[in-house]
JSON list of C-alpha atoms in Angstrom, two decimals:
[
{"chain": "A", "resi": 1, "resn": "UNK", "atom": "CA", "xyz": [-58.98, 17.10, -18.85]},
{"chain": "A", "resi": 2, "resn": "UNK", "atom": "CA", "xyz": [-59.53, 13.41, -19.32]},
{"chain": "A", "resi": 3, "resn": "UNK", "atom": "CA", "xyz": [-57.87, 10.61, -17.43]},
{"chain": "A", "resi": 4, "resn": "UNK", "atom": "CA", "xyz": [-55.24, 9.97, -20.11]},
{"chain": "A", "resi": 5, "resn": "UNK", "atom": "CA", "xyz": [-54.08, 13.63, -20.05]},
{"chain": "A", "resi": 6, "resn": "UNK", "atom": "CA", "xyz": [-54.00, 13.65, -16.22]},
{"chain": "A", "resi": 7, "resn": "UNK", "atom": "CA", "xyz": [-51.84, 10.51, -16.10]},
{"chain": "A", "resi": 8, "resn": "UNK", "atom": "CA", "xyz": [-49.40, 11.88, -18.68]},
{"chain": "A", "resi": 9, "resn": "UNK", "atom": "CA", "xyz": [-49.16, 15.20, -16.78]},
{"chain": "A", "resi": 10, "resn": "UNK", "atom": "CA", "xyz": [-48.47, 13.41, -13.49]},
{"chain": "A", "resi": 11, "resn": "UNK", "atom": "CA", "xyz": [-45.90, 11.17, -15.21]},
{"chain": "A", "resi": 12, "resn": "UNK", "atom": "CA", "xyz": [-44.18, 14.21, -16.68]},
{"chain": "A", "resi": 13, "resn": "UNK", "atom": "CA", "xyz": [-44.17, 15.93, -13.28]},
{"chain": "A", "resi": 14, "resn": "UNK", "atom": "CA", "xyz": [-42.85, 12.85, -11.45]},
{"chain": "A", "resi": 15, "resn": "UNK", "atom": "CA", "xyz": [-40.31, 12.16, -14.17]},
{"chain": "A", "resi": 16, "resn": "UNK", "atom": "CA", "xyz": [-38.95, 15.68, -13.81]},
{"chain": "A", "resi": 17, "resn": "UNK", "atom": "CA", "xyz": [-38.75, 15.22, -10.07]},
{"chain": "A", "resi": 18, "resn": "UNK", "atom": "CA", "xyz": [-36.89, 11.92, -10.38]},
{"chain": "A", "resi": 19, "resn": "UNK", "atom": "CA", "xyz": [-34.58, 13.32, -13.03]},
{"chain": "A", "resi": 20, "resn": "UNK", "atom": "CA", "xyz": [-33.93, 16.42, -10.90]},
{"chain": "A", "resi": 21, "resn": "UNK", "atom": "CA", "xyz": [-33.13, 14.27, -7.88]},
{"chain": "A", "resi": 22, "resn": "UNK", "atom": "CA", "xyz": [-30.81, 12.11, -9.97]},
{"chain": "A", "resi": 23, "resn": "UNK", "atom": "CA", "xyz": [-28.91, 15.14, -11.25]},
{"chain": "A", "resi": 24, "resn": "UNK", "atom": "CA", "xyz": [-28.70, 16.50, -7.71]},
{"chain": "A", "resi": 25, "resn": "UNK", "atom": "CA", "xyz": [-27.38, 13.18, -6.45]},
{"chain": "A", "resi": 26, "resn": "UNK", "atom": "CA", "xyz": [-24.76, 12.97, -9.15]},
{"chain": "A", "resi": 27, "resn": "UNK", "atom": "CA", "xyz": [-23.43, 16.45, -8.50]},
{"chain": "A", "resi": 28, "resn": "UNK", "atom": "CA", "xyz": [-24.05, 16.42, -4.76]},
{"chain": "A", "resi": 29, "resn": "UNK", "atom": "CA", "xyz": [-21.98, 13.32, -4.03]},
{"chain": "A", "resi": 30, "resn": "UNK", "atom": "CA", "xyz": [-18.69, 14.60, -5.31]},
{"chain": "A", "resi": 31, "resn": "UNK", "atom": "CA", "xyz": [-16.34, 14.88, -2.38]},
{"chain": "A", "resi": 32, "resn": "UNK", "atom": "CA", "xyz": [-14.09, 17.87, -2.77]},
{"chain": "A", "resi": 33, "resn": "UNK", "atom": "CA", "xyz": [-12.40, 19.34, 0.29]},
{"chain": "A", "resi": 34, "resn": "UNK", "atom": "CA", "xyz": [-14.29, 22.19, 1.89]},
{"chain": "A", "resi": 35, "resn": "UNK", "atom": "CA", "xyz": [-12.32, 25.43, 2.01]},
{"chain": "A", "resi": 36, "resn": "UNK", "atom": "CA", "xyz": [-11.80, 26.50, 5.66]},
{"chain": "A", "resi": 37, "resn": "UNK", "atom": "CA", "xyz": [-10.15, 29.84, 4.86]},
{"chain": "A", "resi": 38, "resn": "UNK", "atom": "CA", "xyz": [-7.99, 31.34, 2.08]},
{"chain": "A", "resi": 39, "resn": "UNK", "atom": "CA", "xyz": [-5.09, 29.01, 2.88]},
{"chain": "A", "resi": 40, "resn": "UNK", "atom": "CA", "xyz": [-6.49, 25.74, 4.25]},
{"chain": "A", "resi": 41, "resn": "UNK", "atom": "CA", "xyz": [-9.12, 23.21, 3.21]},
{"chain": "A", "resi": 42, "resn": "UNK", "atom": "CA", "xyz": [-10.73, 20.45, 5.26]},
{"chain": "A", "resi": 43, "resn": "UNK", "atom": "CA", "xyz": [-8.08, 17.90, 4.21]},
{"chain": "A", "resi": 44, "resn": "UNK", "atom": "CA", "xyz": [-5.34, 20.22, 5.50]},
{"chain": "A", "resi": 45, "resn": "UNK", "atom": "CA", "xyz": [-7.15, 20.52, 8.83]},
{"chain": "A", "resi": 46, "resn": "UNK", "atom": "CA", "xyz": [-7.44, 16.72, 9.07]},
{"chain": "A", "resi": 47, "resn": "UNK", "atom": "CA", "xyz": [-3.70, 16.43, 8.45]},
{"chain": "A", "resi": 48, "resn": "UNK", "atom": "CA", "xyz": [-2.97, 19.11, 11.06]},
{"chain": "A", "resi": 49, "resn": "UNK", "atom": "CA", "xyz": [-5.23, 17.30, 13.54]},
{"chain": "A", "resi": 50, "resn": "UNK", "atom": "CA", "xyz": [-3.29, 14.06, 13.04]},
{"chain": "A", "resi": 51, "resn": "UNK", "atom": "CA", "xyz": [0.05, 15.84, 13.41]},
{"chain": "A", "resi": 52, "resn": "UNK", "atom": "CA", "xyz": [-1.18, 17.50, 16.61]},
{"chain": "A", "resi": 53, "resn": "UNK", "atom": "CA", "xyz": [-2.56, 14.20, 17.92]},
{"chain": "A", "resi": 54, "resn": "UNK", "atom": "CA", "xyz": [0.83, 12.58, 17.32]},
{"chain": "A", "resi": 55, "resn": "UNK", "atom": "CA", "xyz": [2.51, 15.40, 19.28]},
{"chain": "A", "resi": 56, "resn": "UNK", "atom": "CA", "xyz": [-0.04, 15.29, 22.14]},
{"chain": "A", "resi": 57, "resn": "UNK", "atom": "CA", "xyz": [-1.74, 11.88, 21.99]},
{"chain": "A", "resi": 58, "resn": "UNK", "atom": "CA", "xyz": [-4.80, 10.82, 23.93]},
{"chain": "A", "resi": 59, "resn": "UNK", "atom": "CA", "xyz": [-3.89, 9.16, 27.23]},
{"chain": "A", "resi": 60, "resn": "UNK", "atom": "CA", "xyz": [-5.98, 9.37, 30.37]},
{"chain": "A", "resi": 61, "resn": "UNK", "atom": "CA", "xyz": [-6.70, 12.91, 29.16]},
{"chain": "A", "resi": 62, "resn": "UNK", "atom": "CA", "xyz": [-7.97, 13.91, 25.70]},
{"chain": "A", "resi": 63, "resn": "UNK", "atom": "CA", "xyz": [-5.42, 14.42, 22.96]},
{"chain": "A", "resi": 64, "resn": "UNK", "atom": "CA", "xyz": [-4.87, 17.44, 20.75]},
{"chain": "A", "resi": 65, "resn": "UNK", "atom": "CA", "xyz": [-7.43, 16.29, 18.19]},
{"chain": "A", "resi": 66, "resn": "UNK", "atom": "CA", "xyz": [-10.19, 16.65, 20.79]},
{"chain": "A", "resi": 67, "resn": "UNK", "atom": "CA", "xyz": [-9.34, 20.35, 21.10]},
{"chain": "A", "resi": 68, "resn": "UNK", "atom": "CA", "xyz": [-9.65, 20.85, 17.32]},
{"chain": "A", "resi": 69, "resn": "UNK", "atom": "CA", "xyz": [-5.99, 21.81, 17.14]},
{"chain": "A", "resi": 70, "resn": "UNK", "atom": "CA", "xyz": [-6.05, 21.61, 13.32]},
{"chain": "A", "resi": 71, "resn": "UNK", "atom": "CA", "xyz": [-8.71, 24.31, 13.06]},
{"chain": "A", "resi": 72, "resn": "UNK", "atom": "CA", "xyz": [-6.82, 26.41, 15.60]},
{"chain": "A", "resi": 73, "resn": "UNK", "atom": "CA", "xyz": [-3.58, 26.14, 13.61]},
{"chain": "A", "resi": 74, "resn": "UNK", "atom": "CA", "xyz": [-5.35, 27.02, 10.34]},
{"chain": "A", "resi": 75, "resn": "UNK", "atom": "CA", "xyz": [-6.88, 30.10, 11.95]},
{"chain": "A", "resi": 76, "resn": "UNK", "atom": "CA", "xyz": [-3.64, 31.24, 13.59]},
{"chain": "A", "resi": 77, "resn": "UNK", "atom": "CA", "xyz": [-1.54, 30.80, 10.44]},
{"chain": "A", "resi": 78, "resn": "UNK", "atom": "CA", "xyz": [-4.13, 32.65, 8.36]},
{"chain": "A", "resi": 79, "resn": "UNK", "atom": "CA", "xyz": [-4.73, 35.52, 10.78]},
{"chain": "A", "resi": 80, "resn": "UNK", "atom": "CA", "xyz": [-1.42, 35.95, 12.62]},
{"chain": "A", "resi": 81, "resn": "UNK", "atom": "CA", "xyz": [1.43, 34.88, 10.33]},
{"chain": "A", "resi": 82, "resn": "UNK", "atom": "CA", "xyz": [2.96, 37.06, 7.63]},
{"chain": "A", "resi": 83, "resn": "UNK", "atom": "CA", "xyz": [3.13, 35.80, 4.02]},
{"chain": "A", "resi": 84, "resn": "UNK", "atom": "CA", "xyz": [6.66, 34.41, 4.42]},
{"chain": "A", "resi": 85, "resn": "UNK", "atom": "CA", "xyz": [5.77, 32.36, 7.52]},
{"chain": "A", "resi": 86, "resn": "UNK", "atom": "CA", "xyz": [2.50, 31.21, 5.91]},
{"chain": "A", "resi": 87, "resn": "UNK", "atom": "CA", "xyz": [4.44, 29.91, 2.91]},
{"chain": "A", "resi": 88, "resn": "UNK", "atom": "CA", "xyz": [6.94, 28.08, 5.13]},
{"chain": "A", "resi": 89, "resn": "UNK", "atom": "CA", "xyz": [4.07, 26.50, 7.08]},
{"chain": "A", "resi": 90, "resn": "UNK", "atom": "CA", "xyz": [2.09, 25.44, 4.00]},
{"chain": "A", "resi": 91, "resn": "UNK", "atom": "CA", "xyz": [5.18, 24.08, 2.23]},
{"chain": "A", "resi": 92, "resn": "UNK", "atom": "CA", "xyz": [6.03, 22.16, 5.40]},
{"chain": "A", "resi": 93, "resn": "UNK", "atom": "CA", "xyz": [2.55, 20.67, 5.54]},
{"chain": "A", "resi": 94, "resn": "UNK", "atom": "CA", "xyz": [3.00, 19.36, 1.99]},
{"chain": "A", "resi": 95, "resn": "UNK", "atom": "CA", "xyz": [6.49, 18.16, 2.88]},
{"chain": "A", "resi": 96, "resn": "UNK", "atom": "CA", "xyz": [5.17, 15.99, 5.72]},
{"chain": "A", "resi": 97, "resn": "UNK", "atom": "CA", "xyz": [2.89, 14.12, 3.31]},
{"chain": "A", "resi": 98, "resn": "UNK", "atom": "CA", "xyz": [5.73, 13.82, 0.77]},
{"chain": "A", "resi": 99, "resn": "UNK", "atom": "CA", "xyz": [8.07, 12.41, 3.45]},
{"chain": "A", "resi": 100, "resn": "UNK", "atom": "CA", "xyz": [5.41, 9.90, 4.47]},
{"chain": "A", "resi": 101, "resn": "UNK", "atom": "CA", "xyz": [5.03, 8.78, 0.85]},
{"chain": "A", "resi": 102, "resn": "UNK", "atom": "CA", "xyz": [8.80, 8.60, 0.39]},
{"chain": "A", "resi": 103, "resn": "UNK", "atom": "CA", "xyz": [9.45, 6.60, 3.57]},
{"chain": "A", "resi": 104, "resn": "UNK", "atom": "CA", "xyz": [6.28, 4.50, 3.90]},
{"chain": "A", "resi": 105, "resn": "UNK", "atom": "CA", "xyz": [4.60, 4.67, 0.45]},
{"chain": "A", "resi": 106, "resn": "UNK", "atom": "CA", "xyz": [1.43, 6.12, 2.02]},
{"chain": "A", "resi": 107, "resn": "UNK", "atom": "CA", "xyz": [-0.11, 9.43, 3.02]},
{"chain": "A", "resi": 108, "resn": "UNK", "atom": "CA", "xyz": [0.56, 10.61, 6.56]},
{"chain": "A", "resi": 109, "resn": "UNK", "atom": "CA", "xyz": [-3.08, 10.00, 7.49]},
{"chain": "A", "resi": 110, "resn": "UNK", "atom": "CA", "xyz": [-2.78, 6.33, 6.44]},
{"chain": "A", "resi": 111, "resn": "UNK", "atom": "CA", "xyz": [0.26, 5.62, 8.62]},
{"chain": "A", "resi": 112, "resn": "UNK", "atom": "CA", "xyz": [0.00, 3.80, 11.93]},
{"chain": "A", "resi": 113, "resn": "UNK", "atom": "CA", "xyz": [0.85, 5.54, 15.21]},
{"chain": "A", "resi": 114, "resn": "UNK", "atom": "CA", "xyz": [4.44, 4.26, 15.34]},
{"chain": "A", "resi": 115, "resn": "UNK", "atom": "CA", "xyz": [5.18, 5.38, 11.79]},
{"chain": "A", "resi": 116, "resn": "UNK", "atom": "CA", "xyz": [3.68, 8.82, 12.44]},
{"chain": "A", "resi": 117, "resn": "UNK", "atom": "CA", "xyz": [5.72, 9.16, 15.62]},
{"chain": "A", "resi": 118, "resn": "UNK", "atom": "CA", "xyz": [8.95, 8.08, 13.90]},
{"chain": "A", "resi": 119, "resn": "UNK", "atom": "CA", "xyz": [8.42, 10.52, 11.04]},
{"chain": "A", "resi": 120, "resn": "UNK", "atom": "CA", "xyz": [7.67, 13.45, 13.35]},
{"chain": "A", "resi": 121, "resn": "UNK", "atom": "CA", "xyz": [10.55, 12.55, 15.68]},
{"chain": "A", "resi": 122, "resn": "UNK", "atom": "CA", "xyz": [12.89, 12.74, 12.70]},
{"chain": "A", "resi": 123, "resn": "UNK", "atom": "CA", "xyz": [11.39, 16.13, 11.73]},
{"chain": "A", "resi": 124, "resn": "UNK", "atom": "CA", "xyz": [11.88, 17.32, 15.30]},
{"chain": "A", "resi": 125, "resn": "UNK", "atom": "CA", "xyz": [15.59, 16.44, 15.12]},
{"chain": "A", "resi": 126, "resn": "UNK", "atom": "CA", "xyz": [15.81, 18.33, 11.82]},
{"chain": "A", "resi": 127, "resn": "UNK", "atom": "CA", "xyz": [14.14, 21.42, 13.24]},
{"chain": "A", "resi": 128, "resn": "UNK", "atom": "CA", "xyz": [16.45, 21.44, 16.27]},
{"chain": "A", "resi": 129, "resn": "UNK", "atom": "CA", "xyz": [19.51, 21.32, 14.02]},
{"chain": "A", "resi": 130, "resn": "UNK", "atom": "CA", "xyz": [17.99, 24.02, 11.80]},
{"chain": "A", "resi": 131, "resn": "UNK", "atom": "CA", "xyz": [17.28, 26.29, 14.77]},
{"chain": "A", "resi": 132, "resn": "UNK", "atom": "CA", "xyz": [20.91, 26.06, 15.92]},
{"chain": "A", "resi": 133, "resn": "UNK", "atom": "CA", "xyz": [22.31, 27.09, 12.53]},
{"chain": "A", "resi": 134, "resn": "UNK", "atom": "CA", "xyz": [19.67, 29.50, 11.18]},
{"chain": "A", "resi": 135, "resn": "UNK", "atom": "CA", "xyz": [20.32, 33.18, 10.82]},
{"chain": "A", "resi": 136, "resn": "UNK", "atom": "CA", "xyz": [18.46, 35.68, 12.96]},
{"chain": "A", "resi": 137, "resn": "UNK", "atom": "CA", "xyz": [15.98, 36.96, 10.37]},
{"chain": "A", "resi": 138, "resn": "UNK", "atom": "CA", "xyz": [15.10, 33.65, 8.69]},
{"chain": "A", "resi": 139, "resn": "UNK", "atom": "CA", "xyz": [11.77, 32.09, 9.62]},
{"chain": "A", "resi": 140, "resn": "UNK", "atom": "CA", "xyz": [11.71, 29.10, 11.96]},
{"chain": "A", "resi": 141, "resn": "UNK", "atom": "CA", "xyz": [11.44, 25.52, 10.73]},
{"chain": "A", "resi": 142, "resn": "UNK", "atom": "CA", "xyz": [7.86, 24.59, 9.81]},
{"chain": "A", "resi": 143, "resn": "UNK", "atom": "CA", "xyz": [7.73, 21.72, 12.30]},
{"chain": "A", "resi": 144, "resn": "UNK", "atom": "CA", "xyz": [8.69, 24.04, 15.14]},
{"chain": "A", "resi": 145, "resn": "UNK", "atom": "CA", "xyz": [5.76, 26.28, 14.18]},
{"chain": "A", "resi": 146, "resn": "UNK", "atom": "CA", "xyz": [3.44, 23.26, 14.16]},
{"chain": "A", "resi": 147, "resn": "UNK", "atom": "CA", "xyz": [4.63, 22.12, 17.59]},
{"chain": "A", "resi": 148, "resn": "UNK", "atom": "CA", "xyz": [4.29, 25.59, 19.08]},
{"chain": "A", "resi": 149, "resn": "UNK", "atom": "CA", "xyz": [0.78, 26.04, 17.68]},
{"chain": "A", "resi": 150, "resn": "UNK", "atom": "CA", "xyz": [-0.21, 22.58, 18.89]},
{"chain": "A", "resi": 151, "resn": "UNK", "atom": "CA", "xyz": [0.93, 23.37, 22.43]},
{"chain": "A", "resi": 152, "resn": "UNK", "atom": "CA", "xyz": [-0.64, 26.83, 22.39]},
{"chain": "A", "resi": 153, "resn": "UNK", "atom": "CA", "xyz": [-3.94, 25.52, 21.03]},
{"chain": "A", "resi": 154, "resn": "UNK", "atom": "CA", "xyz": [-4.05, 22.59, 23.43]},
{"chain": "A", "resi": 155, "resn": "UNK", "atom": "CA", "xyz": [-3.21, 24.37, 26.66]},
{"chain": "A", "resi": 156, "resn": "UNK", "atom": "CA", "xyz": [-5.39, 27.40, 25.94]},
{"chain": "A", "resi": 157, "resn": "UNK", "atom": "CA", "xyz": [-8.40, 25.23, 25.11]},
{"chain": "A", "resi": 158, "resn": "UNK", "atom": "CA", "xyz": [-11.07, 24.32, 27.64]},
{"chain": "A", "resi": 159, "resn": "UNK", "atom": "CA", "xyz": [-9.91, 20.70, 27.65]},
{"chain": "A", "resi": 160, "resn": "UNK", "atom": "CA", "xyz": [-6.26, 21.57, 28.18]},
{"chain": "A", "resi": 161, "resn": "UNK", "atom": "CA", "xyz": [-6.99, 24.22, 30.77]},
{"chain": "A", "resi": 162, "resn": "UNK", "atom": "CA", "xyz": [-9.48, 22.23, 32.82]},
{"chain": "A", "resi": 163, "resn": "UNK", "atom": "CA", "xyz": [-8.63, 18.53, 32.34]},
{"chain": "A", "resi": 164, "resn": "UNK", "atom": "CA", "xyz": [-4.85, 18.63, 31.98]},
{"chain": "A", "resi": 165, "resn": "UNK", "atom": "CA", "xyz": [-3.86, 21.65, 34.06]},
{"chain": "A", "resi": 166, "resn": "UNK", "atom": "CA", "xyz": [-5.23, 22.34, 37.53]},
{"chain": "A", "resi": 167, "resn": "UNK", "atom": "CA", "xyz": [-7.56, 25.23, 36.89]},
{"chain": "A", "resi": 168, "resn": "UNK", "atom": "CA", "xyz": [-8.59, 27.56, 39.69]},
{"chain": "A", "resi": 169, "resn": "UNK", "atom": "CA", "xyz": [-11.56, 29.53, 38.36]},
{"chain": "A", "resi": 170, "resn": "UNK", "atom": "CA", "xyz": [-11.47, 32.23, 41.02]},
{"chain": "A", "resi": 171, "resn": "UNK", "atom": "CA", "xyz": [-7.90, 32.41, 42.24]},
{"chain": "A", "resi": 172, "resn": "UNK", "atom": "CA", "xyz": [-7.16, 33.51, 45.76]},
{"chain": "A", "resi": 173, "resn": "UNK", "atom": "CA", "xyz": [-3.87, 34.85, 46.97]},
{"chain": "A", "resi": 174, "resn": "UNK", "atom": "CA", "xyz": [-0.66, 33.74, 45.32]},
{"chain": "A", "resi": 175, "resn": "UNK", "atom": "CA", "xyz": [0.99, 30.86, 47.13]},
{"chain": "A", "resi": 176, "resn": "UNK", "atom": "CA", "xyz": [4.36, 29.88, 45.70]},
{"chain": "A", "resi": 177, "resn": "UNK", "atom": "CA", "xyz": [4.76, 26.84, 47.99]},
{"chain": "A", "resi": 178, "resn": "UNK", "atom": "CA", "xyz": [1.94, 24.48, 47.08]},
{"chain": "A", "resi": 179, "resn": "UNK", "atom": "CA", "xyz": [2.57, 20.85, 47.99]},
{"chain": "A", "resi": 180, "resn": "UNK", "atom": "CA", "xyz": [3.18, 18.82, 44.85]},
{"chain": "A", "resi": 181, "resn": "UNK", "atom": "CA", "xyz": [3.02, 15.07, 44.45]},
{"chain": "A", "resi": 182, "resn": "UNK", "atom": "CA", "xyz": [4.53, 13.40, 41.40]},
{"chain": "A", "resi": 183, "resn": "UNK", "atom": "CA", "xyz": [1.81, 13.04, 38.77]},
{"chain": "A", "resi": 184, "resn": "UNK", "atom": "CA", "xyz": [-0.28, 16.02, 39.91]},
{"chain": "A", "resi": 185, "resn": "UNK", "atom": "CA", "xyz": [-1.28, 18.37, 37.08]},
{"chain": "A", "resi": 186, "resn": "UNK", "atom": "CA", "xyz": [0.40, 21.73, 36.81]},
{"chain": "A", "resi": 187, "resn": "UNK", "atom": "CA", "xyz": [-1.44, 24.72, 38.28]},
{"chain": "A", "resi": 188, "resn": "UNK", "atom": "CA", "xyz": [-2.75, 27.35, 35.89]},
{"chain": "A", "resi": 189, "resn": "UNK", "atom": "CA", "xyz": [-3.06, 30.76, 37.48]},
{"chain": "A", "resi": 190, "resn": "UNK", "atom": "CA", "xyz": [-4.99, 33.06, 35.13]}
]
Protein backbone atom coordinates (compact mmCIF):
# COMPACT_ATOMS: atom_id res chain seq x y z
CA UNK A 1 0.00 0.00 0.00
CA UNK A 2 1.41 3.35 -0.98
CA UNK A 3 0.78 6.66 0.71
CA UNK A 4 -1.92 7.73 -1.76
CA UNK A 5 -3.96 4.53 -1.12
CA UNK A 6 -3.54 4.89 2.67
CA UNK A 7 -4.79 8.49 2.62
CA UNK A 8 -7.82 7.60 0.48
CA UNK A 9 -8.64 4.65 2.79
CA UNK A 10 -8.42 6.86 5.89
CA UNK A 11 -10.54 9.54 4.17
CA UNK A 12 -13.15 6.95 3.27
CA UNK A 13 -13.16 5.62 6.84
CA UNK A 14 -13.40 9.10 8.40
CA UNK A 15 -16.00 10.19 5.88
CA UNK A 16 -18.16 7.21 6.81
CA UNK A 17 -17.75 8.05 10.47
CA UNK A 18 -18.73 11.69 9.95
CA UNK A 19 -21.64 10.72 7.74
CA UNK A 20 -22.78 8.12 10.29
CA UNK A 21 -22.61 10.68 13.08
CA UNK A 22 -24.55 13.18 10.98
CA UNK A 23 -27.31 10.67 10.29
CA UNK A 24 -27.40 9.75 13.97
CA UNK A 25 -27.65 13.40 14.94
CA UNK A 26 -30.46 14.05 12.51
CA UNK A 27 -32.54 11.14 13.72
CA UNK A 28 -31.45 11.35 17.34
CA UNK A 29 -32.54 14.94 17.88
CA UNK A 30 -36.19 14.48 17.12
CA UNK A 31 -38.14 15.11 20.28
CA UNK A 32 -41.11 12.81 20.49
CA UNK A 33 -42.70 12.15 23.86
CA UNK A 34 -41.42 9.05 25.60
CA UNK A 35 -44.12 6.48 26.32
CA UNK A 36 -44.41 5.94 30.11
CA UNK A 37 -46.95 3.11 29.90
CA UNK A 38 -49.76 2.00 27.56
CA UNK A 39 -51.85 5.08 28.36
CA UNK A 40 -49.48 7.96 29.17
CA UNK A 41 -46.46 9.58 27.55
CA UNK A 42 -43.94 11.99 29.08
CA UNK A 43 -45.97 15.05 28.00
CA UNK A 44 -49.01 13.68 29.83
CA UNK A 45 -46.93 13.22 32.97
CA UNK A 46 -45.64 16.81 32.70
CA UNK A 47 -49.23 18.03 32.44
CA UNK A 48 -50.28 15.90 35.41
CA UNK A 49 -47.33 17.26 37.41
CA UNK A 50 -48.43 20.84 36.71
CA UNK A 51 -52.03 20.07 37.64
CA UNK A 52 -50.86 18.44 40.88
CA UNK A 53 -48.52 21.35 41.63
CA UNK A 54 -51.43 23.76 41.17
CA UNK A 55 -53.51 21.69 43.62
CA UNK A 56 -50.66 21.37 46.18
CA UNK A 57 -48.18 24.17 45.44
CA UNK A 58 -44.73 24.55 46.91
CA UNK A 59 -44.74 26.70 50.05
CA UNK A 60 -42.39 26.22 52.97
CA UNK A 61 -42.77 22.52 52.14
CA UNK A 62 -42.25 20.90 48.73
CA UNK A 63 -45.18 20.84 46.34
CA UNK A 64 -46.77 17.89 44.58
CA UNK A 65 -44.36 18.07 41.65
CA UNK A 66 -41.47 17.22 43.99
CA UNK A 67 -43.19 13.93 44.84
CA UNK A 68 -43.51 13.02 41.14
CA UNK A 69 -47.28 13.07 41.45
CA UNK A 70 -47.67 12.89 37.65
CA UNK A 71 -45.85 9.56 37.45
CA UNK A 72 -47.86 8.29 40.41
CA UNK A 73 -51.16 9.24 38.74
CA UNK A 74 -50.12 7.61 35.45
CA UNK A 75 -49.23 4.40 37.27
CA UNK A 76 -52.41 4.32 39.35
CA UNK A 77 -54.71 5.02 36.40
CA UNK A 78 -52.98 2.35 34.31
CA UNK A 79 -52.83 -0.33 36.99
CA UNK A 80 -55.87 0.32 39.20
CA UNK A 81 -58.62 1.89 37.09
CA UNK A 82 -60.99 -0.03 34.85
CA UNK A 83 -61.31 0.89 31.15
CA UNK A 84 -64.28 3.20 31.73
CA UNK A 85 -62.50 5.21 34.44
CA UNK A 86 -59.29 5.29 32.38
CA UNK A 87 -61.20 6.78 29.45
CA UNK A 88 -62.84 9.41 31.68
CA UNK A 89 -59.43 10.33 33.11
CA UNK A 90 -57.66 10.54 29.74
CA UNK A 91 -60.51 12.50 28.14
CA UNK A 92 -60.41 14.86 31.11
CA UNK A 93 -56.68 15.38 30.71
CA UNK A 94 -57.24 16.42 27.10
CA UNK A 95 -60.16 18.60 28.18
CA UNK A 96 -57.96 20.58 30.58
CA UNK A 97 -55.62 21.53 27.74
CA UNK A 98 -58.59 22.36 25.48
CA UNK A 99 -60.13 24.58 28.19
CA UNK A 100 -56.80 26.37 28.62
CA UNK A 101 -56.62 27.01 24.87
CA UNK A 102 -60.25 28.14 24.77
CA UNK A 103 -59.94 30.54 27.73
CA UNK A 104 -56.33 31.72 27.47
CA UNK A 105 -55.22 30.79 23.92
CA UNK A 106 -52.34 28.69 25.32
CA UNK A 107 -51.58 25.20 26.57
CA UNK A 108 -52.07 24.58 30.28
CA UNK A 109 -48.30 24.28 30.75
CA UNK A 110 -47.79 27.77 29.29
CA UNK A 111 -50.24 29.48 31.67
CA UNK A 112 -49.09 31.46 34.68
CA UNK A 113 -49.93 30.32 38.22
CA UNK A 114 -53.02 32.52 38.55
CA UNK A 115 -54.47 31.32 35.26
CA UNK A 116 -53.84 27.68 36.18
CA UNK A 117 -55.46 28.19 39.56
CA UNK A 118 -58.50 29.94 38.06
CA UNK A 119 -59.00 27.19 35.48
CA UNK A 120 -58.72 24.40 38.05
CA UNK A 121 -60.95 26.25 40.53
CA UNK A 122 -63.63 26.42 37.84
CA UNK A 123 -63.19 22.68 37.16
CA UNK A 124 -63.49 22.00 40.88
CA UNK A 125 -66.84 23.82 40.96
CA UNK A 126 -67.97 21.77 37.96
CA UNK A 127 -66.97 18.48 39.58
CA UNK A 128 -68.80 19.36 42.81
CA UNK A 129 -71.99 20.10 40.88
CA UNK A 130 -71.52 16.89 38.87
CA UNK A 131 -71.03 14.80 42.01
CA UNK A 132 -74.30 16.10 43.48
CA UNK A 133 -76.34 15.17 40.41
CA UNK A 134 -74.61 12.03 39.11
CA UNK A 135 -76.22 8.64 39.27
CA UNK A 136 -74.80 5.94 41.51
CA UNK A 137 -73.08 3.81 38.86
CA UNK A 138 -71.62 6.59 36.70
CA UNK A 139 -67.90 7.28 37.09
CA UNK A 140 -66.78 10.35 39.02
CA UNK A 141 -65.76 13.60 37.34
CA UNK A 142 -62.21 13.44 35.96
CA UNK A 143 -61.03 16.39 38.04
CA UNK A 144 -62.18 14.68 41.23
CA UNK A 145 -60.07 11.66 40.26
CA UNK A 146 -57.07 13.93 39.64
CA UNK A 147 -57.48 15.67 43.00
CA UNK A 148 -57.85 12.39 44.87
CA UNK A 149 -54.79 10.88 43.19
CA UNK A 150 -52.79 14.05 43.86
CA UNK A 151 -53.63 13.92 47.57
CA UNK A 152 -53.01 10.18 47.79
CA UNK A 153 -49.69 10.42 45.96
CA UNK A 154 -48.53 13.43 47.95
CA UNK A 155 -49.37 12.24 51.44
CA UNK A 156 -48.15 8.68 50.89
CA UNK A 157 -44.81 9.88 49.50
CA UNK A 158 -41.70 10.27 51.62
CA UNK A 159 -41.88 14.05 51.29
CA UNK A 160 -45.53 14.25 52.29
CA UNK A 161 -45.18 11.75 55.10
CA UNK A 162 -42.01 13.17 56.63
CA UNK A 163 -41.94 16.91 55.79
CA UNK A 164 -45.63 17.79 55.82
CA UNK A 165 -47.09 15.36 58.34
CA UNK A 166 -45.50 14.65 61.72
CA UNK A 167 -44.09 11.20 61.21
CA UNK A 168 -43.34 8.94 64.16
CA UNK A 169 -41.17 6.14 62.79
CA UNK A 170 -41.60 3.82 65.76
CA UNK A 171 -44.91 4.72 67.35
CA UNK A 172 -45.44 4.19 71.04
CA UNK A 173 -48.77 3.90 72.72
CA UNK A 174 -51.78 5.68 71.28
CA UNK A 175 -52.39 9.05 72.88
CA UNK A 176 -55.55 10.76 71.69
CA UNK A 177 -54.86 14.00 73.61
CA UNK A 178 -51.68 15.41 72.13
CA UNK A 179 -51.22 19.15 72.65
CA UNK A 180 -51.70 20.96 69.36
CA UNK A 181 -50.64 24.48 68.48
CA UNK A 182 -52.05 26.20 65.42
CA UNK A 183 -49.70 25.58 62.50
CA UNK A 184 -48.32 22.26 63.78
CA UNK A 185 -48.32 19.48 61.19
CA UNK A 186 -50.83 16.68 61.50
CA UNK A 187 -49.64 13.46 63.14
CA UNK A 188 -49.37 10.37 60.97
CA UNK A 189 -49.74 7.16 62.93
CA UNK A 190 -48.79 4.21 60.70
